[in-house]
Amino acid sequence: MFMRRFIQLQLGLCLYGVAAAMMVRSNLGLDPWNVFHQGLSLKTGMSLGTASIIMGVLVMLAWIPLRQKPGLGTLCNIFVIGLSMDAALAVMPEISGLPLRLIFMALGVLLTGMGGAAYIGAGMGTGPRDGLMIGLNQRLGWSIRVSRMLIEVSVLVGGWLLGGSVGLGTVVFAVGIGPLIQVFLPWFQALARGKIPARA
């Protein structure tokens, strides 16, 4: 059971990183956190994956006053997504032409939803950014919706000011990621328990 969940966790995180790389290559806008990571990358010269890892560690440290406890999935989330993002960008060529860029953007959002559902469904700990949202909810009484909105608007604006890519992909991600995870999550939760997921 543990090994099945662990493999699902790793595959989900790798898929999440590859999906992020596809959105970078589309050059049509990133999700809020990667807008911020890209902005840091542009200003410092570090890779996008390295920026993601550093921010993941810093966000996890912010859990301390919120009394959140990281799990195995939290640590894997920090490192595997960043490393897989950099690995994918290293082999994924630059693309041109709006139709292909739109396809990369759409697949990036879709695969992010699948990857997110896979690692959440493994049930091995929240990612550092989701843990921050939960901590604000539990310690300060902010609703999950308000916590998420404030965090993501803050990093989006900060990343945009640093030069990160905001565009159509950012909007599609914001609108589509919640419904996509909701669709895929029951399937991956059943898979993690070793059950054959029922067809929709």
XYZ file of C-alpha atoms in Angstrom:
200
model
C 0.000 0.000 0.000
C 2.752 2.461 0.961
C 4.798 1.701 -2.157
C 1.771 2.104 -4.423
C 0.979 5.487 -2.899
C 4.637 6.546 -3.002
C 4.958 5.683 -6.703
C 1.734 7.539 -7.443
C 3.055 10.539 -5.511
C 6.296 10.622 -7.513
C 4.583 10.171 -10.868
C 2.070 12.887 -10.025
C 4.792 15.338 -9.013
C 6.858 14.576 -12.124
C 3.788 15.072 -14.294
C 3.141 18.383 -12.533
C 6.677 19.546 -13.330
C 6.456 18.489 -16.985
C 3.095 20.258 -17.298
C 4.622 23.445 -15.902
C 7.406 23.196 -18.495
C 4.815 22.856 -21.259
C 3.148 26.051 -20.103
C 6.530 27.803 -20.101
C 7.149 26.672 -23.685
C 3.690 27.861 -24.751
C 4.699 31.405 -23.734
C 1.050 32.224 -23.112
C 1.176 32.747 -19.343
C 1.839 30.626 -16.270
C 0.006 29.738 -13.082
C 0.445 32.337 -10.293
C 3.251 30.588 -8.398
C 5.258 29.896 -11.544
C 4.801 33.505 -12.642
C 6.597 34.363 -9.415
C 9.221 31.634 -9.869
C 9.863 32.803 -13.419
C 10.213 36.389 -12.230
C 12.791 35.285 -9.650
C 14.569 33.270 -12.320
C 14.767 36.247 -14.649
C 16.097 38.548 -11.925
C 18.621 36.151 -10.402
C 19.712 33.920 -13.273
C 18.779 30.733 -11.403
C 16.756 28.081 -13.231
C 12.983 28.023 -12.934
C 13.112 24.721 -11.051
C 15.699 26.061 -8.610
C 13.524 29.108 -7.934
C 10.588 26.768 -7.295
C 12.624 24.654 -4.861
C 13.948 27.672 -2.941
C 10.482 29.181 -2.617
C 9.087 25.818 -1.550
C 11.625 25.632 1.291
C 10.923 29.223 2.360
C 7.164 28.671 2.300
C 7.559 25.507 4.367
C 9.558 27.494 6.937
C 6.562 29.837 7.151
C 4.623 26.846 8.471
C 6.511 27.047 11.789
C 4.448 29.866 13.362
C 1.327 28.311 11.826
C 2.139 24.988 13.527
C 1.836 22.908 10.389
C 3.816 19.672 10.125
C 5.321 18.579 6.809
C 4.911 15.047 5.555
C 6.907 12.966 3.106
C 4.734 14.320 0.303
C 5.599 17.881 1.335
C 9.338 17.318 0.977
C 8.942 15.409 -2.276
C 6.700 18.181 -3.604
C 9.417 20.785 -3.052
C 12.192 18.918 -4.833
C 10.577 16.625 -7.405
C 8.482 19.301 -9.110
C 11.435 21.685 -9.423
C 13.829 19.012 -10.683
C 11.342 17.547 -13.165
C 10.495 21.033 -14.439
C 14.146 21.781 -15.146
C 14.679 18.340 -16.717
C 11.672 18.803 -19.003
C 12.760 22.307 -20.034
C 16.231 20.950 -20.850
C 14.851 18.542 -23.472
C 11.689 20.353 -24.573
C 12.428 22.600 -27.564
C 11.203 26.134 -27.996
C 7.998 26.184 -30.024
C 6.491 28.697 -32.408
C 3.154 29.133 -34.088
C 0.035 30.025 -32.158
C -1.848 26.725 -32.736
C 0.996 24.643 -31.270
C 1.456 27.071 -28.404
C -2.256 26.831 -27.600
C -2.020 23.033 -27.620
C 0.949 23.123 -25.237
C -0.905 25.519 -22.946
C -4.072 23.397 -22.894
C -2.136 20.178 -22.306
C -0.123 21.907 -19.605
C -3.265 22.848 -17.684
C -4.814 19.390 -18.224
C -1.695 17.531 -17.072
C -1.325 19.869 -14.090
C -4.823 18.829 -13.044
C -3.934 15.144 -13.447
C -0.599 15.510 -11.659
C -2.131 17.512 -8.836
C -4.912 14.954 -8.358
C -2.363 12.117 -8.402
C -0.156 13.519 -5.646
C -3.092 14.749 -3.543
C -4.823 11.398 -4.008
C -1.724 9.588 -2.733
C -2.476 11.135 0.683
C 1.137 11.591 1.790
C 1.110 15.247 2.848
C 0.211 18.588 1.340
C 2.542 20.675 -0.771
C 4.193 23.638 0.988
C 1.955 26.204 -0.700
C -1.266 24.336 0.112
C -0.028 23.853 3.676
C 0.409 27.612 4.004
C -3.196 28.099 2.929
C -4.426 25.487 5.416
C -2.303 26.998 8.196
C -3.785 30.446 7.641
C -7.226 28.882 7.798
C -6.564 26.993 11.026
C -4.542 29.604 12.921
C -6.107 32.870 11.747
C -9.596 31.689 10.908
C -9.413 32.817 7.287
C -11.532 30.757 4.925
C -9.679 28.474 2.501
C -11.073 30.542 -0.371
C -9.814 33.843 1.071
C -6.438 32.364 2.064
C -5.855 30.914 -1.399
C -7.002 34.089 -3.151
C -4.756 36.372 -1.087
C -1.717 34.132 -1.499
C -2.125 33.595 -5.231
C -2.976 37.214 -6.037
C 0.090 38.317 -4.047
C 2.504 35.969 -5.824
C 0.915 36.699 -9.196
C 1.328 40.458 -8.823
C 4.823 40.055 -7.392
C 5.843 37.722 -10.206
C 4.401 40.027 -12.855
C 6.341 42.960 -11.410
C 9.490 40.820 -11.613
C 8.811 40.066 -15.277
C 7.010 36.716 -15.060
C 4.688 35.670 -17.873
C 1.011 36.501 -17.337
C -1.463 35.837 -20.117
C -4.188 33.574 -21.456
C -2.622 30.524 -19.822
C -2.853 32.216 -16.430
C -6.596 32.746 -16.889
C -7.223 29.233 -18.240
C -5.274 27.768 -15.317
C -7.211 29.819 -12.757
C -10.569 28.782 -14.216
C -9.766 25.181 -15.090
C -7.484 23.752 -12.422
C -10.119 23.359 -9.700
C -12.658 21.495 -11.865
C -9.911 19.316 -13.384
C -8.600 18.207 -9.986
C -12.175 17.553 -8.871
C -12.707 15.300 -11.890
C -9.461 13.336 -11.546
C -9.127 13.158 -7.743
C -11.654 10.342 -7.034
C -9.939 8.170 -9.647
C -6.493 8.651 -8.118
C -7.793 8.238 -4.565
C -9.266 4.879 -5.564
C -6.034 3.931 -7.330
C -3.978 4.738 -4.211
C -6.183 2.370 -2.203
C -5.553 -0.402 -4.714
C -9.069 -0.366 -6.093
C -10.001 -0.358 -9.751
C -11.561 3.075 -10.303
C -15.143 2.907 -11.510
C -15.879 4.395 -14.869
C -17.638 7.759 -14.825
